[in-house]
PDB file of C-alpha atoms and ligand atoms in Angstrom:
ATOM      1  CA  MET A   1       5.540   6.045 -16.901  1.00  0.00           C
ATOM      2  CA  ARG A   2       5.362   5.769 -13.368  1.00  0.00           C
ATOM      3  CA  SER A   3       7.865   4.291 -11.098  1.00  0.00           C
ATOM      4  CA  ILE A   4       7.692   1.583  -8.916  1.00  0.00           C
ATOM      5  CA  ILE A   5       6.721   0.696  -5.383  1.00  0.00           C
ATOM      6  CA  ILE A   6       8.103  -2.106  -2.604  1.00  0.00           C
ATOM      7  CA  ALA A   7       5.756  -2.220  -0.160  1.00  0.00           C
ATOM      8  CA  GLY A   8       6.384  -4.066   3.092  1.00  0.00           C
ATOM      9  CA  ASN A   9       2.870  -3.952   5.422  1.00  0.00           C
ATOM     10  CA  TRP A  10       5.094  -5.378   8.394  1.00  0.00           C
ATOM     11  CA  LYS A  11       1.090  -6.295  10.175  1.00  0.00           C
ATOM     12  CA  MET A  12       2.074  -6.993  13.847  1.00  0.00           C
ATOM     13  CA  ASN A  13       5.425  -8.611  13.370  1.00  0.00           C
ATOM     14  CA  LYS A  14       8.726  -7.583  14.135  1.00  0.00           C
ATOM     15  CA  ASP A  15       9.622  -5.984  18.003  1.00  0.00           C
ATOM     16  CA  ALA A  16      11.703  -2.662  18.699  1.00  0.00           C
ATOM     17  CA  GLY A  17      15.668  -4.488  18.004  1.00  0.00           C
ATOM     18  CA  GLN A  18      13.829  -6.542  14.521  1.00  0.00           C
ATOM     19  CA  THR A  19      13.059  -3.484  12.786  1.00  0.00           C
ATOM     20  CA  SER A  20      15.907  -1.239  13.596  1.00  0.00           C
ATOM     21  CA  GLU A  21      18.128  -4.151  12.080  1.00  0.00           C
ATOM     22  CA  PHE A  22      16.211  -5.006   9.164  1.00  0.00           C
ATOM     23  CA  CYS A  23      16.446  -0.810   8.506  1.00  0.00           C
ATOM     24  CA  ARG A  24      20.264  -0.289   9.179  1.00  0.00           C
ATOM     25  CA  GLN A  25      20.042  -3.557   6.507  1.00  0.00           C
ATOM     26  CA  LEU A  26      18.225  -1.947   4.090  1.00  0.00           C
ATOM     27  CA  ALA A  27      19.726   1.506   4.518  1.00  0.00           C
ATOM     28  CA  SER A  28      23.396   0.168   3.725  1.00  0.00           C
ATOM     29  CA  PHE A  29      21.888  -1.950   0.825  1.00  0.00           C
ATOM     30  CA  LEU A  30      19.923   1.518  -0.782  1.00  0.00           C
ATOM     31  CA  LYS A  31      23.128   3.376  -0.688  1.00  0.00           C
ATOM     32  CA  GLU A  32      24.287   0.749  -3.193  1.00  0.00           C
ATOM     33  CA  HIS A  33      21.600  -0.346  -4.795  1.00  0.00           C
ATOM     34  CA  SER A  34      19.251   2.393  -5.155  1.00  0.00           C
ATOM     35  CA  HIS A  35      16.949   3.272  -8.451  1.00  0.00           C
ATOM     36  CA  PRO A  36      15.830   6.440  -8.778  1.00  0.00           C
ATOM     37  CA  ARG A  37      12.752   4.779 -10.562  1.00  0.00           C
ATOM     38  CA  VAL A  38      11.628   2.044  -8.035  1.00  0.00           C
ATOM     39  CA  THR A  39      10.633   3.423  -4.232  1.00  0.00           C
ATOM     40  CA  ALA A  40      11.296   1.473  -1.176  1.00  0.00           C
ATOM     41  CA  LEU A  41       8.581   1.945   1.430  1.00  0.00           C
ATOM     42  CA  LEU A  42       8.154   0.157   4.614  1.00  0.00           C
ATOM     43  CA  ALA A  43       4.930  -0.301   7.391  1.00  0.00           C
ATOM     44  CA  PRO A  44       6.211  -1.358  10.500  1.00  0.00           C
ATOM     45  CA  VAL A  45       3.205  -1.152  13.512  1.00  0.00           C
ATOM     46  CA  TYR A  46       2.862   2.536  15.467  1.00  0.00           C
ATOM     47  CA  PRO A  47       5.378   2.400  17.988  1.00  0.00           C
ATOM     48  CA  PHE A  48       8.498   1.831  15.965  1.00  0.00           C
ATOM     49  CA  LEU A  49       8.100   4.000  13.031  1.00  0.00           C
ATOM     50  CA  ALA A  50      10.108   7.105  14.474  1.00  0.00           C
ATOM     51  CA  GLN A  51      13.018   4.822  14.716  1.00  0.00           C
ATOM     52  CA  ALA A  52      12.430   3.811  11.379  1.00  0.00           C
ATOM     53  CA  ARG A  53      12.224   6.478   9.922  1.00  0.00           C
ATOM     54  CA  GLU A  54      15.519   8.135  11.721  1.00  0.00           C
ATOM     55  CA  ILE A  55      17.311   5.113  10.860  1.00  0.00           C
ATOM     56  CA  LEU A  56      16.056   5.339   7.062  1.00  0.00           C
ATOM     57  CA  GLU A  57      16.138   9.416   7.012  1.00  0.00           C
ATOM     58  CA  SER A  58      19.169   9.258   4.316  1.00  0.00           C
ATOM     59  CA  THR A  59      17.951   6.883   2.243  1.00  0.00           C
ATOM     60  CA  PRO A  60      14.552   7.847   0.217  1.00  0.00           C
ATOM     61  CA  ALA A  61      12.948   4.572   1.393  1.00  0.00           C
ATOM     62  CA  LEU A  62       9.841   5.786   2.949  1.00  0.00           C
ATOM     63  CA  VAL A  63       7.863   4.929   6.175  1.00  0.00           C
ATOM     64  CA  ALA A  64       3.878   4.180   5.880  1.00  0.00           C
ATOM     65  CA  ALA A  65       1.720   3.364   9.183  1.00  0.00           C
ATOM     66  CA  GLN A  66      -0.646   0.935   8.205  1.00  0.00           C
ATOM     67  CA  ASP A  67      -3.708   2.652   9.690  1.00  0.00           C
ATOM     68  CA  VAL A  68      -5.045   5.601  11.369  1.00  0.00           C
ATOM     69  CA  SER A  69      -7.981   7.037  12.984  1.00  0.00           C
ATOM     70  CA  ALA A  70     -11.276   7.531  11.460  1.00  0.00           C
ATOM     71  CA  ARG A  71     -10.979  10.649  14.404  1.00  0.00           C
ATOM     72  CA  GLU A  72      -9.299  14.497  13.992  1.00  0.00           C
ATOM     73  CA  GLN A  73      -7.846  13.891  18.259  1.00  0.00           C
ATOM     74  CA  GLY A  74      -9.308  13.310  21.738  1.00  0.00           C
ATOM     75  CA  ALA A  75     -10.256  11.225  23.801  1.00  0.00           C
ATOM     76  CA  PHE A  76     -10.577   7.973  21.588  1.00  0.00           C
ATOM     77  CA  THR A  77      -7.972   5.342  23.226  1.00  0.00           C
ATOM     78  CA  GLY A  78      -5.868   3.779  21.885  1.00  0.00           C
ATOM     79  CA  GLU A  79      -6.177   5.911  18.700  1.00  0.00           C
ATOM     80  CA  VAL A  80      -3.543   6.988  16.418  1.00  0.00           C
ATOM     81  CA  ALA A  81      -4.374  10.727  14.086  1.00  0.00           C
ATOM     82  CA  ALA A  82      -2.982  12.133  11.246  1.00  0.00           C
ATOM     83  CA  PHE A  83      -1.926  15.120  12.461  1.00  0.00           C
ATOM     84  CA  GLN A  84       0.705  12.935  14.834  1.00  0.00           C
ATOM     85  CA  LEU A  85       1.747  10.445  12.042  1.00  0.00           C
ATOM     86  CA  ALA A  86       2.385  13.806  10.393  1.00  0.00           C
ATOM     87  CA  SER A  87       4.548  15.292  13.107  1.00  0.00           C
ATOM     88  CA  LEU A  88       6.830  12.157  12.987  1.00  0.00           C
ATOM     89  CA  ASN A  89       7.012  13.182   9.389  1.00  0.00           C
ATOM     90  CA  ILE A  90       5.370  10.071   8.153  1.00  0.00           C
ATOM     91  CA  ARG A  91       3.715  10.632   4.580  1.00  0.00           C
ATOM     92  CA  HIS A  92       1.912   7.205   3.753  1.00  0.00           C
ATOM     93  CA  CYS A  93      -0.560   5.761   5.830  1.00  0.00           C
ATOM     94  CA  ILE A  94      -1.844   2.179   4.563  1.00  0.00           C
ATOM     95  CA  VAL A  95      -6.131   2.256   5.203  1.00  0.00           C
ATOM     96  CA  GLY A  96      -8.620  -0.248   4.235  1.00  0.00           C
ATOM     97  CA  HIS A  97      -6.464  -2.909   4.845  1.00  0.00           C
ATOM     98  CA  SER A  98      -9.011  -6.409   4.462  1.00  0.00           C
ATOM     99  CA  GLU A  99      -7.745  -8.060   7.695  1.00  0.00           C
ATOM    100  CA  ARG A 100      -8.794  -4.668   9.170  1.00  0.00           C
ATOM    101  CA  ARG A 101     -12.225  -4.591   7.132  1.00  0.00           C
ATOM    102  CA  GLN A 102     -12.443  -8.081   8.428  1.00  0.00           C
ATOM    103  CA  TYR A 103     -11.049  -8.299  12.094  1.00  0.00           C
ATOM    104  CA  HIS A 104     -12.269  -4.515  13.272  1.00  0.00           C
ATOM    105  CA  LEU A 105     -15.655  -4.503  10.404  1.00  0.00           C
ATOM    106  CA  GLU A 106     -13.983  -1.632   8.923  1.00  0.00           C
ATOM    107  CA  SER A 107     -16.620   0.013   6.867  1.00  0.00           C
ATOM    108  CA  ASP A 108     -15.875   2.296   3.020  1.00  0.00           C
ATOM    109  CA  ALA A 109     -17.913   4.645   4.641  1.00  0.00           C
ATOM    110  CA  LEU A 110     -15.286   4.449   7.758  1.00  0.00           C
ATOM    111  CA  ILE A 111     -12.785   4.181   5.963  1.00  0.00           C
ATOM    112  CA  ARG A 112     -13.833   7.303   3.760  1.00  0.00           C
ATOM    113  CA  GLU A 113     -13.754   8.848   6.806  1.00  0.00           C
ATOM    114  CA  LYS A 114     -10.149   7.876   7.532  1.00  0.00           C
ATOM    115  CA  LEU A 115      -9.081   8.758   3.929  1.00  0.00           C
ATOM    116  CA  ILE A 116      -9.867  12.787   4.321  1.00  0.00           C
ATOM    117  CA  ARG A 117      -7.973  12.875   7.878  1.00  0.00           C
ATOM    118  CA  LEU A 118      -4.901  11.871   5.968  1.00  0.00           C
ATOM    119  CA  ARG A 119      -5.594  14.001   3.044  1.00  0.00           C
ATOM    120  CA  GLU A 120      -5.892  17.046   5.872  1.00  0.00           C
ATOM    121  CA  GLN A 121      -2.492  16.478   6.807  1.00  0.00           C
ATOM    122  CA  GLY A 122      -0.909  16.236   3.560  1.00  0.00           C
ATOM    123  CA  ILE A 123      -0.704  11.895   4.098  1.00  0.00           C
ATOM    124  CA  THR A 124      -0.647   9.767   1.360  1.00  0.00           C
ATOM    125  CA  PRO A 125      -3.507   6.818   1.689  1.00  0.00           C
ATOM    126  CA  ILE A 126      -2.693   3.419  -0.228  1.00  0.00           C
ATOM    127  CA  LEU A 127      -5.862   2.216   0.036  1.00  0.00           C
ATOM    128  CA  CYS A 128      -6.442  -1.154   0.501  1.00  0.00           C
ATOM    129  CA  ILE A 129      -9.349  -2.956  -2.034  1.00  0.00           C
ATOM    130  CA  GLY A 130      -9.905  -6.614  -2.832  1.00  0.00           C
ATOM    131  CA  GLU A 131     -12.552  -9.169  -3.075  1.00  0.00           C
ATOM    132  CA  THR A 132     -12.866 -12.570  -0.779  1.00  0.00           C
ATOM    133  CA  LEU A 133     -12.935 -16.218  -1.874  1.00  0.00           C
ATOM    134  CA  ALA A 134     -16.669 -16.750  -2.330  1.00  0.00           C
ATOM    135  CA  GLN A 135     -17.452 -13.381  -4.048  1.00  0.00           C
ATOM    136  CA  ARG A 136     -14.732 -14.091  -6.444  1.00  0.00           C
ATOM    137  CA  GLU A 137     -16.428 -17.319  -7.357  1.00  0.00           C
ATOM    138  CA  ALA A 138     -19.608 -15.928  -7.260  1.00  0.00           C
ATOM    139  CA  GLY A 139     -18.638 -13.379 -10.450  1.00  0.00           C
ATOM    140  CA  GLU A 140     -19.342 -10.380  -7.947  1.00  0.00           C
ATOM    141  CA  THR A 141     -14.957  -9.432  -8.278  1.00  0.00           C
ATOM    142  CA  GLU A 142     -15.606  -6.237 -11.000  1.00  0.00           C
ATOM    143  CA  GLY A 143     -19.359  -4.975  -9.083  1.00  0.00           C
ATOM    144  CA  LEU A 144     -17.087  -5.169  -5.875  1.00  0.00           C
ATOM    145  CA  ILE A 145     -13.968  -3.120  -6.501  1.00  0.00           C
ATOM    146  CA  VAL A 146     -16.244  -0.875  -7.711  1.00  0.00           C
ATOM    147  CA  SER A 147     -18.343  -0.349  -4.920  1.00  0.00           C
ATOM    148  CA  GLN A 148     -15.588  -0.211  -2.525  1.00  0.00           C
ATOM    149  CA  LEU A 149     -13.544   2.534  -4.417  1.00  0.00           C
ATOM    150  CA  GLU A 150     -16.892   3.806  -4.591  1.00  0.00           C
ATOM    151  CA  GLY A 151     -18.016   4.061  -0.821  1.00  0.00           C
ATOM    152  CA  ALA A 152     -13.637   5.095   0.151  1.00  0.00           C
ATOM    153  CA  LEU A 153     -13.560   8.156  -2.157  1.00  0.00           C
ATOM    154  CA  GLN A 154     -17.441   9.829  -2.154  1.00  0.00           C
ATOM    155  CA  GLY A 155     -17.201  13.243  -2.688  1.00  0.00           C
ATOM    156  CA  LEU A 156     -13.514  13.260  -2.816  1.00  0.00           C
ATOM    157  CA  GLU A 157     -11.679  14.908  -5.504  1.00  0.00           C
ATOM    158  CA  LEU A 158      -7.746  14.701  -5.922  1.00  0.00           C
ATOM    159  CA  ASP A 159      -6.468  18.486  -6.666  1.00  0.00           C
ATOM    160  CA  ALA A 160      -3.263  18.298  -9.092  1.00  0.00           C
ATOM    161  CA  GLY A 161       0.134  16.704  -7.122  1.00  0.00           C
ATOM    162  CA  GLU A 162      -2.268  14.812  -4.649  1.00  0.00           C
ATOM    163  CA  ASP A 163      -1.115  11.526  -4.541  1.00  0.00           C
ATOM    164  CA  LEU A 164      -3.104   8.179  -4.167  1.00  0.00           C
ATOM    165  CA  VAL A 165      -2.511   4.825  -4.310  1.00  0.00           C
ATOM    166  CA  ILE A 166      -4.172   2.381  -4.525  1.00  0.00           C
ATOM    167  CA  ALA A 167      -4.138  -1.551  -3.311  1.00  0.00           C
ATOM    168  CA  TYR A 168      -5.367  -4.884  -4.753  1.00  0.00           C
ATOM    169  CA  GLU A 169      -5.242  -7.428  -2.843  1.00  0.00           C
ATOM    170  CA  PRO A 170      -7.300 -10.106  -3.350  1.00  0.00           C
ATOM    171  CA  VAL A 171      -8.508 -11.324  -0.203  1.00  0.00           C
ATOM    172  CA  TRP A 172      -7.838 -14.925  -0.894  1.00  0.00           C
ATOM    173  CA  ALA A 173      -4.665 -14.509  -1.586  1.00  0.00           C
ATOM    174  CA  ILE A 174      -2.898 -12.836   1.263  1.00  0.00           C
ATOM    175  CA  GLY A 175      -0.867 -14.769   3.370  1.00  0.00           C
ATOM    176  CA  THR A 176      -2.084 -18.111   1.380  1.00  0.00           C
ATOM    177  CA  GLY A 177       0.510 -18.548  -0.963  1.00  0.00           C
ATOM    178  CA  VAL A 178      -1.870 -18.264  -3.957  1.00  0.00           C
ATOM    179  CA  THR A 179      -0.872 -15.678  -6.226  1.00  0.00           C
ATOM    180  CA  ALA A 180      -3.529 -14.167  -8.587  1.00  0.00           C
ATOM    181  CA  THR A 181      -2.592 -15.082 -12.083  1.00  0.00           C
ATOM    182  CA  ALA A 182      -0.775 -11.990 -13.160  1.00  0.00           C
ATOM    183  CA  GLN A 183      -3.906 -11.869 -16.043  1.00  0.00           C
ATOM    184  CA  GLN A 184      -5.983 -11.885 -12.861  1.00  0.00           C
ATOM    185  CA  ALA A 185      -4.527  -9.119 -11.784  1.00  0.00           C
ATOM    186  CA  GLN A 186      -4.107  -6.918 -14.572  1.00  0.00           C
ATOM    187  CA  GLU A 187      -7.328  -7.538 -15.195  1.00  0.00           C
ATOM    188  CA  ALA A 188      -8.819  -5.831 -12.092  1.00  0.00           C
ATOM    189  CA  HIS A 189      -5.789  -3.176 -12.070  1.00  0.00           C
ATOM    190  CA  ALA A 190      -7.192  -2.027 -15.456  1.00  0.00           C
ATOM    191  CA  LEU A 191     -10.382  -2.291 -14.548  1.00  0.00           C
ATOM    192  CA  ILE A 192      -9.369   0.055 -11.558  1.00  0.00           C
ATOM    193  CA  ARG A 193      -7.591   2.690 -13.884  1.00  0.00           C
ATOM    194  CA  ALA A 194     -10.424   2.393 -16.065  1.00  0.00           C
ATOM    195  CA  TRP A 195     -12.948   3.038 -13.082  1.00  0.00           C
ATOM    196  CA  LEU A 196     -10.283   6.187 -11.729  1.00  0.00           C
ATOM    197  CA  SER A 197     -10.182   7.584 -15.356  1.00  0.00           C
ATOM    198  CA  GLN A 198     -13.810   8.065 -15.529  1.00  0.00           C
ATOM    199  CA  ARG A 199     -14.503   9.182 -11.739  1.00  0.00           C
ATOM    200  CA  PHE A 200     -11.389  11.604 -11.947  1.00  0.00           C
ATOM    201  CA  ASN A 201     -10.218  12.244 -15.440  1.00  0.00           C
ATOM    202  CA  PRO A 202      -7.401  10.267 -18.040  1.00  0.00           C
ATOM    203  CA  ALA A 203      -4.083  11.689 -16.391  1.00  0.00           C
ATOM    204  CA  THR A 204      -4.910  11.716 -12.703  1.00  0.00           C
ATOM    205  CA  ALA A 205      -5.465   7.877 -13.546  1.00  0.00           C
ATOM    206  CA  GLN A 206      -2.215   7.631 -15.363  1.00  0.00           C
ATOM    207  CA  ARG A 207      -0.062   8.801 -12.841  1.00  0.00           C
ATOM    208  CA  ILE A 208      -1.502   6.998  -9.496  1.00  0.00           C
ATOM    209  CA  HIS A 209      -0.282   3.808  -8.307  1.00  0.00           C
ATOM    210  CA  LEU A 210      -2.022   0.673  -8.338  1.00  0.00           C
ATOM    211  CA  LEU A 211       0.353  -1.973  -6.389  1.00  0.00           C
ATOM    212  CA  TYR A 212      -0.718  -5.689  -6.211  1.00  0.00           C
ATOM    213  CA  GLY A 213      -1.182  -7.375  -3.319  1.00  0.00           C
ATOM    214  CA  GLY A 214      -1.638 -11.195  -2.591  1.00  0.00           C
ATOM    215  CA  SER A 215       1.863 -13.530  -1.482  1.00  0.00           C
ATOM    216  CA  VAL A 216       4.460 -11.397  -3.685  1.00  0.00           C
ATOM    217  CA  LYS A 217       7.571 -13.001  -3.055  1.00  0.00           C
ATOM    218  CA  PRO A 218      11.219 -12.799  -5.092  1.00  0.00           C
ATOM    219  CA  GLY A 219      10.060 -16.098  -7.023  1.00  0.00           C
ATOM    220  CA  ASN A 220       6.723 -14.317  -8.514  1.00  0.00           C
ATOM    221  CA  ILE A 221       7.307 -10.230  -8.281  1.00  0.00           C
ATOM    222  CA  ALA A 222       8.362 -10.278 -11.758  1.00  0.00           C
ATOM    223  CA  GLU A 223       5.190 -11.682 -14.030  1.00  0.00           C
ATOM    224  CA  LEU A 224       3.385  -9.135 -11.872  1.00  0.00           C
ATOM    225  CA  LEU A 225       5.594  -6.270 -12.546  1.00  0.00           C
ATOM    226  CA  SER A 226       5.636  -6.942 -16.374  1.00  0.00           C
ATOM    227  CA  CYS A 227       1.816  -6.453 -15.959  1.00  0.00           C
ATOM    228  CA  ALA A 228       1.222  -2.909 -17.485  1.00  0.00           C
ATOM    229  CA  ASP A 229      -1.373  -1.457 -15.339  1.00  0.00           C
ATOM    230  CA  ILE A 230       1.284  -3.424 -12.143  1.00  0.00           C
ATOM    231  CA  ASP A 231       3.289  -0.699 -10.194  1.00  0.00           C
ATOM    232  CA  GLY A 232       4.889  -2.188  -7.836  1.00  0.00           C
ATOM    233  CA  GLY A 233       3.215  -5.050  -4.662  1.00  0.00           C
ATOM    234  CA  LEU A 234       2.120  -4.452  -1.317  1.00  0.00           C
ATOM    235  CA  ILE A 235       3.853  -6.871   0.610  1.00  0.00           C
ATOM    236  CA  GLY A 236       3.213  -9.255   3.718  1.00  0.00           C
ATOM    237  CA  GLY A 237       5.422 -12.011   4.070  1.00  0.00           C
ATOM    238  CA  ALA A 238       8.100 -11.887   1.867  1.00  0.00           C
ATOM    239  CA  SER A 239       8.907  -8.100   2.885  1.00  0.00           C
ATOM    240  CA  LEU A 240       9.954  -9.418   6.178  1.00  0.00           C
ATOM    241  CA  LYS A 241      13.331 -10.717   5.602  1.00  0.00           C
ATOM    242  CA  ILE A 242      15.555  -9.105   4.274  1.00  0.00           C
ATOM    243  CA  GLU A 243      17.684 -11.010   1.520  1.00  0.00           C
ATOM    244  CA  ASP A 244      13.793 -10.870  -0.149  1.00  0.00           C
ATOM    245  CA  TYR A 245      13.212  -8.060   0.119  1.00  0.00           C
ATOM    246  CA  GLN A 246      16.079  -6.986  -1.449  1.00  0.00           C
ATOM    247  CA  ALA A 247      15.726  -9.551  -4.294  1.00  0.00           C
ATOM    248  CA  MET A 248      12.502  -7.836  -5.246  1.00  0.00           C
ATOM    249  CA  TYR A 249      13.552  -4.645  -5.256  1.00  0.00           C
ATOM    250  CA  ALA A 250      16.213  -5.692  -7.185  1.00  0.00           C
ATOM    251  CA  THR A 251      13.893  -7.127  -9.461  1.00  0.00           C
ATOM    252  CA  ALA A 252      12.267  -4.004  -9.424  1.00  0.00           C
ATOM    253  CA  ALA A 253      14.952  -1.624 -10.365  1.00  0.00           C
ATOM    254  CA  GLY A 254      15.686  -4.347 -13.620  1.00  0.00           C
ATOM    255  CA  LEU A 255      12.157  -3.628 -15.152  1.00  0.00           C
ATOM    256  CA  ALA A 256      12.180   0.179 -13.794  1.00  0.00           C
ATOM    257  CA  GLY A 257      14.036   1.119 -16.706  1.00  0.00           C
ATOM    258  CA  THR A 258      11.750  -0.993 -19.258  1.00  0.00           C
ATOM    259  CA  ALA A 259       8.327   0.010 -21.105  1.00  0.00           C
ATOM    260  CA  ARG A 260       6.808  -2.521 -18.593  1.00  0.00           C
TER     261      ARG A 260
HETATM  262  P1  13P B   1       1.239 -11.564   2.238  1.00  0.00           P
HETATM  263  O1  13P B   1       1.778 -11.107   1.816  1.00  0.00           O
HETATM  264  O2  13P B   1       1.442 -12.155   3.237  1.00  0.00           O
HETATM  265  O3  13P B   1       0.221 -12.199   1.092  1.00  0.00           O
HETATM  266  O4  13P B   1       0.203 -10.529   2.610  1.00  0.00           O
HETATM  267  C1  13P B   1      -0.127  -9.335   1.586  1.00  0.00           C
HETATM  268  C2  13P B   1      -1.149  -8.128   2.269  1.00  0.00           C
HETATM  269  O5  13P B   1      -1.904  -7.954   2.869  1.00  0.00           O
HETATM  270  C3  13P B   1      -0.012  -7.167   2.809  1.00  0.00           C
HETATM  271  O6  13P B   1      -0.740  -5.912   2.538  1.00  0.00           O
END
């Protein structure tokens, strides 16, 4: 059975001191409450990745980047390359978040290039996909999910043991307080897993973690994690407060041993 990932996407929040403080609090929480089947993951902004990694070094928590350049190296001012993340021992990276697609006009083709750069460095991509409200209302959810998966993963194969995480984040649920119902989320996740099964193979589809993102909070995480194909959360706002993060981790730990 797949473990659960409680992933905090901090977006452009927290300064250096706040990042360290949260990481120290998380480290001491995990000393007592770490569960072997629940993975804590945090994605701070680039400049604080090293300090977060260092503070969490003695814990099982993972530190992820929020993005990566599609280029390998060189004259690309402001960009950060996959090899640079790897040199900090960063092993996970979010790609294709809807905010990147919306504000930076990232295409599936560009996201695919980023996936390739990450895999060259042995970094696990956390690929974000999801529809807008207009697309859902127009009945385009399934088609959009499939076209984002096809676009980002075109021509890519997954070797045995190589990892990929997919986060389904309906754009209308991000930062709005409106969460997809457990049924809506499970339907999308089942579709994604069925697509992965066809595109790769059933065993690969079964081992890939599918995270739900969009207004996940302590009050709704249990219901979401109870769904068969939801293997964790990619959490924005509610991951910024240590009390909420701990509460969500504890809920996941309570469910981790059950047949979700
Ligand atoms: P919120 O949890 O703030 O809705 O953000 C979700 C998200 O975009 C995580 O990547």
